Short mmCIF file of C-alpha atoms and ligand atoms in Angstrom, two decimals:
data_model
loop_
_atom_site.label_atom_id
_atom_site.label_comp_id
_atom_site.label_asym_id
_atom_site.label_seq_id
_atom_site.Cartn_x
_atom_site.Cartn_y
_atom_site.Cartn_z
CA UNK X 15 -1.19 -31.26 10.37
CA UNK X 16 -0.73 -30.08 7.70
CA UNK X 17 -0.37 -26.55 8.69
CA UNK X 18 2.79 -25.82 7.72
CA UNK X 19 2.07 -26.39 3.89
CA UNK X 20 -1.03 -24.13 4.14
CA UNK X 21 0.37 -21.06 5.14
CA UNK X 22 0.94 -19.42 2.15
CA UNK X 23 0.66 -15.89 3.44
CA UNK X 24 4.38 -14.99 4.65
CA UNK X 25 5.99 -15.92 1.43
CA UNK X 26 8.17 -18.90 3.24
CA UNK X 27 9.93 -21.73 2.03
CA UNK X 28 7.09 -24.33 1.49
CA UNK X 29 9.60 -27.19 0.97
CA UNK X 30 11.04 -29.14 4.13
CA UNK X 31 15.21 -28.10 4.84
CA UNK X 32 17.58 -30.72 4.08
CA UNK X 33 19.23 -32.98 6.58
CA UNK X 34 22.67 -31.40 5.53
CA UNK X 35 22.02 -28.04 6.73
CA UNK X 36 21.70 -29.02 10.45
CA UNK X 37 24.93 -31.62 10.05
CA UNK X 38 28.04 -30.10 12.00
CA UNK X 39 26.49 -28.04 14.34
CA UNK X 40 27.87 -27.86 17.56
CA UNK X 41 25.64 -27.46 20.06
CA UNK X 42 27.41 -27.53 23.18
CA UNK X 43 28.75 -23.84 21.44
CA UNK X 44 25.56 -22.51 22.89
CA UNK X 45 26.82 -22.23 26.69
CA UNK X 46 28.59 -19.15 24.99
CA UNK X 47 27.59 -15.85 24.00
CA UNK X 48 27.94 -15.52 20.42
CA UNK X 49 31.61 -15.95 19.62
CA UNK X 50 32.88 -13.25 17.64
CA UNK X 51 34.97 -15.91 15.36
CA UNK X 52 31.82 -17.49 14.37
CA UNK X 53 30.32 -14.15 13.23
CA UNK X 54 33.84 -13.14 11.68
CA UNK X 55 33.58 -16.38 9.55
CA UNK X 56 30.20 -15.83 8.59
CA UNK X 57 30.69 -12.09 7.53
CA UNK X 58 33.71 -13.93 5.30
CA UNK X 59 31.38 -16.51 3.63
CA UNK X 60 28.94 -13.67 3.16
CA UNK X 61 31.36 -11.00 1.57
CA UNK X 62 32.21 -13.69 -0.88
CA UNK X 63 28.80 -14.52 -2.12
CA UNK X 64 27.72 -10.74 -2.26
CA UNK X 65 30.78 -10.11 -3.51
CA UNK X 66 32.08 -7.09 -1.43
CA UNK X 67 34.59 -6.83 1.02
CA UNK X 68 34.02 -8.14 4.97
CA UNK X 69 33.72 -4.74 6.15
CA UNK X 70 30.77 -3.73 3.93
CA UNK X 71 28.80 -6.56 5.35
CA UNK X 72 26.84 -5.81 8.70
CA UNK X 73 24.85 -9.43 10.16
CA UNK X 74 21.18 -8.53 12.13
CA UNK X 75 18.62 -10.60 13.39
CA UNK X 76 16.09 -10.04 10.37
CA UNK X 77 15.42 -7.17 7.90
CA UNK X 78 12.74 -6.23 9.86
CA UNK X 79 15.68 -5.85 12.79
CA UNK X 80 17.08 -3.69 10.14
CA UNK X 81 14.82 -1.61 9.78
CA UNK X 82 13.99 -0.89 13.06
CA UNK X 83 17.60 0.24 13.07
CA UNK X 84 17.86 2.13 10.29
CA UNK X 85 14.69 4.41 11.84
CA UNK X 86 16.89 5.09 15.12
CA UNK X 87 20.12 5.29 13.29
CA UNK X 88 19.00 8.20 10.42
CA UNK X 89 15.97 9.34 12.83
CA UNK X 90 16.89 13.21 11.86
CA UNK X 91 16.43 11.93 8.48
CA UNK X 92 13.07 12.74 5.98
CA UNK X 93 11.85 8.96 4.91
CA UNK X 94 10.15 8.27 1.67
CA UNK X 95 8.42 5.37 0.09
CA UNK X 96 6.68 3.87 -2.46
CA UNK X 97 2.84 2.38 -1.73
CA UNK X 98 2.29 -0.20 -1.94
CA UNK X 99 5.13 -1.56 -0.46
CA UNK X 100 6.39 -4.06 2.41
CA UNK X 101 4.01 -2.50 5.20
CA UNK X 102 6.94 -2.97 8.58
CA UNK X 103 8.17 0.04 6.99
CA UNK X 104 5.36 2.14 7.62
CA UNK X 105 4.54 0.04 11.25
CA UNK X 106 7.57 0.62 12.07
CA UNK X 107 8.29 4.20 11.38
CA UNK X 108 4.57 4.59 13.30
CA UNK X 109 5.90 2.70 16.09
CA UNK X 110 9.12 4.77 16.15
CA UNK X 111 6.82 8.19 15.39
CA UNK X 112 8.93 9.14 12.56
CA UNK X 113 7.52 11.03 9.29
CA UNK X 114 7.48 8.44 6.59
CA UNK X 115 6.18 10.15 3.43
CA UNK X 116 4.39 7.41 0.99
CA UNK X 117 4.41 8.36 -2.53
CA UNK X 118 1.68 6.08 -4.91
CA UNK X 119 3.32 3.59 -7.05
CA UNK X 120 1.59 4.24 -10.50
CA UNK X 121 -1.69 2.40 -12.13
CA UNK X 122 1.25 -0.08 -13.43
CA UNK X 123 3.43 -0.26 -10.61
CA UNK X 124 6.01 1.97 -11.54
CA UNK X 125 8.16 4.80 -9.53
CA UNK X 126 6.47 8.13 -10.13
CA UNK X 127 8.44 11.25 -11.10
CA UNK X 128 6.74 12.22 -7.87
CA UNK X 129 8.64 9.70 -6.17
CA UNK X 130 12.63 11.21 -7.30
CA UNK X 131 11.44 14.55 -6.76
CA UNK X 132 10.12 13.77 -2.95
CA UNK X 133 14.02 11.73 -2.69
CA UNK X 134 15.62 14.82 -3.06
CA UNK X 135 17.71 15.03 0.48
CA UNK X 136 15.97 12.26 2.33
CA UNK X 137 16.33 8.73 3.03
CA UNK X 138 14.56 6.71 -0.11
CA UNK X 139 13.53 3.47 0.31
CA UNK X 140 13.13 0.82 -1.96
CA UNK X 141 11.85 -3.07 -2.01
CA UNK X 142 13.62 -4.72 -5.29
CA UNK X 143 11.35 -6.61 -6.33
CA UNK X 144 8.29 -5.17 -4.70
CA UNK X 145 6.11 -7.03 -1.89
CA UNK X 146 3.40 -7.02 -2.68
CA UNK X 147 3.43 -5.90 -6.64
CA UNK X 148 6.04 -8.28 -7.51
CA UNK X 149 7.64 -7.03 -9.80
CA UNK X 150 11.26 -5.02 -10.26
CA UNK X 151 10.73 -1.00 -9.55
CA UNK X 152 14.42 -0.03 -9.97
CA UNK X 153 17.14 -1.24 -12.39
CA UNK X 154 20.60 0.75 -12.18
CA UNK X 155 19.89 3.87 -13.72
CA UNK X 156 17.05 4.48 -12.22
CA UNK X 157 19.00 3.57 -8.73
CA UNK X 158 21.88 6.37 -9.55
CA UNK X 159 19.10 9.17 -10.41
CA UNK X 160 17.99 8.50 -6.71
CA UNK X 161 21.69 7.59 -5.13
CA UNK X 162 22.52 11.19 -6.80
CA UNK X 163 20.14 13.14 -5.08
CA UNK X 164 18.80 11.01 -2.11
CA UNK X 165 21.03 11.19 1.41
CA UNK X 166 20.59 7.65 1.15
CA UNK X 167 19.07 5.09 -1.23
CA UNK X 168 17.95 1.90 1.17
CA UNK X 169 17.40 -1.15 -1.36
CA UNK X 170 15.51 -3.81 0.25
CA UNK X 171 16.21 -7.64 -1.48
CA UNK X 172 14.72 -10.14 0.23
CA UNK X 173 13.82 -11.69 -2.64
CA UNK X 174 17.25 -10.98 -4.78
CA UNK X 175 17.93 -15.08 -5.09
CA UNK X 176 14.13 -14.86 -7.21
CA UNK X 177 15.08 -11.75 -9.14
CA UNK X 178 18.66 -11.81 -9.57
CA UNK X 179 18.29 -8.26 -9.36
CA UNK X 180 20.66 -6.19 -7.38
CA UNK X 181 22.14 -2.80 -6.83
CA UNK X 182 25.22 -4.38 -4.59
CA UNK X 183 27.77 -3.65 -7.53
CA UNK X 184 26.90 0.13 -6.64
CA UNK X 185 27.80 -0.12 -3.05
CA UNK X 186 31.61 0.29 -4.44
CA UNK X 187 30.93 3.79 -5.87
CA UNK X 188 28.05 5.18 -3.96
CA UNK X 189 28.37 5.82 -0.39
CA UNK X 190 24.87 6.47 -0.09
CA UNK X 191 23.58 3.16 -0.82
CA UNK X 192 22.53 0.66 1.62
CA UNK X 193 21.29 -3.07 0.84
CA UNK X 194 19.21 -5.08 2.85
CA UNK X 195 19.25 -8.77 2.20
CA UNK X 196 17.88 -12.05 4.50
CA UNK X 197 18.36 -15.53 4.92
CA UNK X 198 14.62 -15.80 5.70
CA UNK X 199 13.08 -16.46 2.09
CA UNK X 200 15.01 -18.65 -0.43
CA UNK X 201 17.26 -19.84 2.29
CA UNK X 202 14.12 -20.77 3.88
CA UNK X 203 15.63 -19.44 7.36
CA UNK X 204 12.75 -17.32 8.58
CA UNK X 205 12.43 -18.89 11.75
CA UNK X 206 16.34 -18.62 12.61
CA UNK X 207 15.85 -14.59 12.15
CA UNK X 208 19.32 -13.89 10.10
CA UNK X 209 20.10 -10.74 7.71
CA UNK X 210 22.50 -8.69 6.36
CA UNK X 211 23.12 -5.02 5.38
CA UNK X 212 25.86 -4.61 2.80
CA UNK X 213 27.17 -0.84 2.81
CA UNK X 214 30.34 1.42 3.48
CA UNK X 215 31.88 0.90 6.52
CA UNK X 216 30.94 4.52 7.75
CA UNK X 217 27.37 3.63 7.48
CA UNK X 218 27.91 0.48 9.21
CA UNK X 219 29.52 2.32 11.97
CA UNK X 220 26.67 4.87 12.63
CA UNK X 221 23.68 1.35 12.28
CA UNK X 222 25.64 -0.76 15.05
CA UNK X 223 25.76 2.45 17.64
CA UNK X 224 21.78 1.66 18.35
CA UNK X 225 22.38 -2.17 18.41
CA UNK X 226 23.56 -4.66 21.29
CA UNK X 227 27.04 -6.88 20.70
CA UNK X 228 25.00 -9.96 21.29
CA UNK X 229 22.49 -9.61 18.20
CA UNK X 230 22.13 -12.55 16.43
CA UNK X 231 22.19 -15.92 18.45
CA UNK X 232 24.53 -18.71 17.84
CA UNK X 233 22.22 -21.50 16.12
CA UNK X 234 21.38 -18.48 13.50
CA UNK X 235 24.49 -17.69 12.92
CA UNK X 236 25.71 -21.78 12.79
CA UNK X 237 22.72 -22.87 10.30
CA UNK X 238 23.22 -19.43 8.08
CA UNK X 239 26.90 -20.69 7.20
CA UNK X 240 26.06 -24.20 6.37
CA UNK X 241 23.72 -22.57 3.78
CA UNK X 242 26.17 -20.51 2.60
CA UNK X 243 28.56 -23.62 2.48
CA UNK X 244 25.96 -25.86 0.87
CA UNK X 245 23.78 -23.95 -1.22
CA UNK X 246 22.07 -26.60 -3.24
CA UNK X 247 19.30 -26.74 -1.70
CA UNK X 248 18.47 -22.94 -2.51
CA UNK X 249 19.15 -22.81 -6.39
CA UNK X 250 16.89 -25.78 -6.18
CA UNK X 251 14.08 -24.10 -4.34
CA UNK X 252 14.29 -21.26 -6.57
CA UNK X 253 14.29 -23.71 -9.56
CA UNK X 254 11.04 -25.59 -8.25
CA UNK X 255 9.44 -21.55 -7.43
CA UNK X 256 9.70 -20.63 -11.49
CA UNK X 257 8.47 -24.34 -12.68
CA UNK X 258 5.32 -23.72 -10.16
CA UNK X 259 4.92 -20.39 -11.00
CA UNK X 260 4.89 -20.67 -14.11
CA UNK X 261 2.79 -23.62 -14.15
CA UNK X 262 0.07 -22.29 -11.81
CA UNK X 263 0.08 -19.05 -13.82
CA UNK X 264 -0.96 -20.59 -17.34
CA UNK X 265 -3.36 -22.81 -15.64
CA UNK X 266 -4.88 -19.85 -13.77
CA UNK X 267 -4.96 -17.45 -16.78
CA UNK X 268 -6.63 -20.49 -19.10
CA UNK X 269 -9.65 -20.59 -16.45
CA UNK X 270 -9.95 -17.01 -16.87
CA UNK X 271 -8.82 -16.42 -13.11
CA UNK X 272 -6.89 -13.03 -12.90
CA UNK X 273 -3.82 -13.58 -11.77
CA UNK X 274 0.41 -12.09 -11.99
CA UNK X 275 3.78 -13.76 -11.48
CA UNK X 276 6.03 -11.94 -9.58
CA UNK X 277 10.06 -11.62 -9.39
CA UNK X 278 9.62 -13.34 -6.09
CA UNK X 279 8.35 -16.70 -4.65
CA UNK X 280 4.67 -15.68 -4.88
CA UNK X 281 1.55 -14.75 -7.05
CA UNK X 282 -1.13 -11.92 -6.80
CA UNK X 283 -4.74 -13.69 -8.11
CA UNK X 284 -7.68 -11.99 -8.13
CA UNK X 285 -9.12 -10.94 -4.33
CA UNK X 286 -12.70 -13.39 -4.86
CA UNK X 287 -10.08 -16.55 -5.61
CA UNK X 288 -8.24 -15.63 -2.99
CA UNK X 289 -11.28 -15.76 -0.41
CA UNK X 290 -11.97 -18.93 -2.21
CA UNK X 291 -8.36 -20.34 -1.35
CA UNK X 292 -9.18 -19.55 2.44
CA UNK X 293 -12.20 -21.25 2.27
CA UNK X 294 -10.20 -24.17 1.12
CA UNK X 295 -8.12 -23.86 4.12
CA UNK X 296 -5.38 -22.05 2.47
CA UNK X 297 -3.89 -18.45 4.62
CA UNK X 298 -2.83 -16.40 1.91
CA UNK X 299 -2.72 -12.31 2.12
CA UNK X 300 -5.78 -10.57 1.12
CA UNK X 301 -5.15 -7.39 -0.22
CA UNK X 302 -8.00 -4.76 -1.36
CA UNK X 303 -8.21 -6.15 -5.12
CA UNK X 304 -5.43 -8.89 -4.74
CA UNK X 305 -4.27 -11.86 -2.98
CA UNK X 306 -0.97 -12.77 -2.28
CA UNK X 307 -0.03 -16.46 -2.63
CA UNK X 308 3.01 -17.72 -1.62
CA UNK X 309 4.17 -20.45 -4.42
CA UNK X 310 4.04 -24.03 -3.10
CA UNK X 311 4.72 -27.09 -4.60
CA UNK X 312 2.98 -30.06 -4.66
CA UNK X 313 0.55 -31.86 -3.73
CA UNK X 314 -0.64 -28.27 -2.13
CA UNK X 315 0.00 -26.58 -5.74
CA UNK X 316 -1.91 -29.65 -7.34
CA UNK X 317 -4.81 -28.58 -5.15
CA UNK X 318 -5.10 -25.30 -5.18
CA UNK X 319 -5.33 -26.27 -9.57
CA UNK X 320 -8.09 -28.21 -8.71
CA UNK X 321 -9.59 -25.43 -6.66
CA UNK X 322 -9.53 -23.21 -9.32
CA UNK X 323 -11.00 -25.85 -12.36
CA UNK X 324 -14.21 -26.14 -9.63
CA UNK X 325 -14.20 -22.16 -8.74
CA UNK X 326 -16.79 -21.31 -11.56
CA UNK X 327 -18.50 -24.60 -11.62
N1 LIG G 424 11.48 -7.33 3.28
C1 LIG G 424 10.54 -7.81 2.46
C2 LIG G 424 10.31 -7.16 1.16
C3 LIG G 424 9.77 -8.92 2.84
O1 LIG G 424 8.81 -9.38 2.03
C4 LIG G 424 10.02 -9.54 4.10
C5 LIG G 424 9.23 -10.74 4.58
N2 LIG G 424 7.95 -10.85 4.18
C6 LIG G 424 11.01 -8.99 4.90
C7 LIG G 424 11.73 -7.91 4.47
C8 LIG G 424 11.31 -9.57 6.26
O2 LIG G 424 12.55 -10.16 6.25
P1 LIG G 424 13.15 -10.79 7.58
O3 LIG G 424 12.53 -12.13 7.77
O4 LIG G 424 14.63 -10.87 7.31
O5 LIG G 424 12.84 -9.86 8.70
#
């Protein structure tokens, strides 16, 4: 290959999976549809690192499952979200041929006044931190001004093990809120398809009407709580995403290559680099002005460095 290491468009794990995580799984368990004691011990392990109760924790096969759901579940529902922001939820709400209204980030990537005003009554949607900005658009406050006025607040964090952001705390007092969360990106589980909602149990109730008993299979359920058991492996992913990051960032910024860090495992560099990256056999997202790089580590990181000390030259 090496493919795998160059595909640095999806924001996945770009470091191999220890042994550890596929130790203990029993594989004859697959004759059987998902046992429910499986799932039940899961939702447990989950509850405790979220740090809510079982029964605000829902299990789906992906966020993007999620949202699929959440479209059927609140279809009578008025949608709104920021732009740019993680584009399934504008596929999907095509797909599903409900009314999504997108409200401009501003120059800065912040949440316009525009933006709690539209909330008012409808479903609000949020990606903490942002794909593709990067960066953190609501802290707390700003999270209650919408949970006060929105029928629901929907906080995506996929990337919450990056930003150690999160609105979960709130679920407790608003029963508005809904959290989406995924094994796919610091667990490096992407191709499993695992996620969880965390909300009240009411809401819970009215997202599993529109979903089959069967949802996620039993390897993805299996490999999800041996991360959960033995998450090492994550804190140092994360660990290794900040020291590349970081480094790739001052090196960038020193040639005089545009480029921003994000709360999440990737960069944004200037949309010309970017082209120059795919000419090097990299994938990374091109975006009108921007390119989206997933952080790798090396020897990829070490040569997409030397890409960029030869991109003037
Ligand atoms: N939300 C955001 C913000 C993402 O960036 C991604 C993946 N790129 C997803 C959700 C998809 O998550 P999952 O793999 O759980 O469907």
């Amino acid at each position: 290959m090496n493919n795998k290491s160059k595909r640095l468009h999806l924001n996945e794990m770009q470091v191999p999976l220890p042994d550890y995580l596929f130790e203990g799984i029993d594989f004859d368990a697959i004759r059987f549809y998902p046992l429910e004691s499986l799932e039940e011990e899961l939702r447990r392990l989950i509850s405790s690192y979220v740090g809510v109760t079982e029964d605000e924790v829902f299990i789906y096969s992906g966020i993007d499952g999620l949202i699929e759901l959440m479209y059927k579940a609140l279809h009578d529902s008025a949608f709104v979200v920021p732009k740019p922001s993680y584009y399934v939820y504008e596929q999907e709400a095509l797909r599903q041929g409900v009314h999504l209204n997108t409200i401009e980030l501003s120059h800065d990537y912040r949440l316009t006044e525009s933006f709690f005003k539209q909330s008012e009554g409808a479903v609000c949607v949020v990606v903490n931190p942002n794909n593709p900005t990067g960066n953190i658009l609501l802290q707390q406050n700003e999270a209650e001004r919408l949970l006060l006025n929105a029928q629901y607040l929907v906080v995506d964090e996929a990337y919450y093990e990056f930003s150690h952001v999160t609105m979960v705390p709130l679920v407790k007092e608003w029963d508005n809120l809904i959290v989406f969360r995924t094994f796919s990106k610091a667990f490096g589980l992407a191709g499993a398809r695992i996620s969880y909602m965390v909300s009240n149990q009411r809401t819970i109730e009215r997202f599993s009407r529109y979903c089959e008993i069967y949802r996620v299979p039993t390897l993805s359920l299996m490999l999800a709580k041996n991360a959960l058991l033995n998450p090492e492996y994550m804190y140092s992913y994360v660990d290794m995403v900040k020291t590349e990051m970081s480094h790739l960032l001052d090196v960038l910024t020193t040639l005089d290559i545009r480029a921003r860090g994000s709360d999440g495992n990737f960069i944004l560099v200037d949309r010309d680099f970017g082209e120059c990256l795919v000419a090097n056999g990299f994938n990374v997202r091109l975006m009108e002005n921007d390119a989206r790089v997933t952080v790798t580590a090396p020897p990829e990181s070490e040569e997409i460095i030397n890409i960029a000390k030869n991109y003037r030259r």
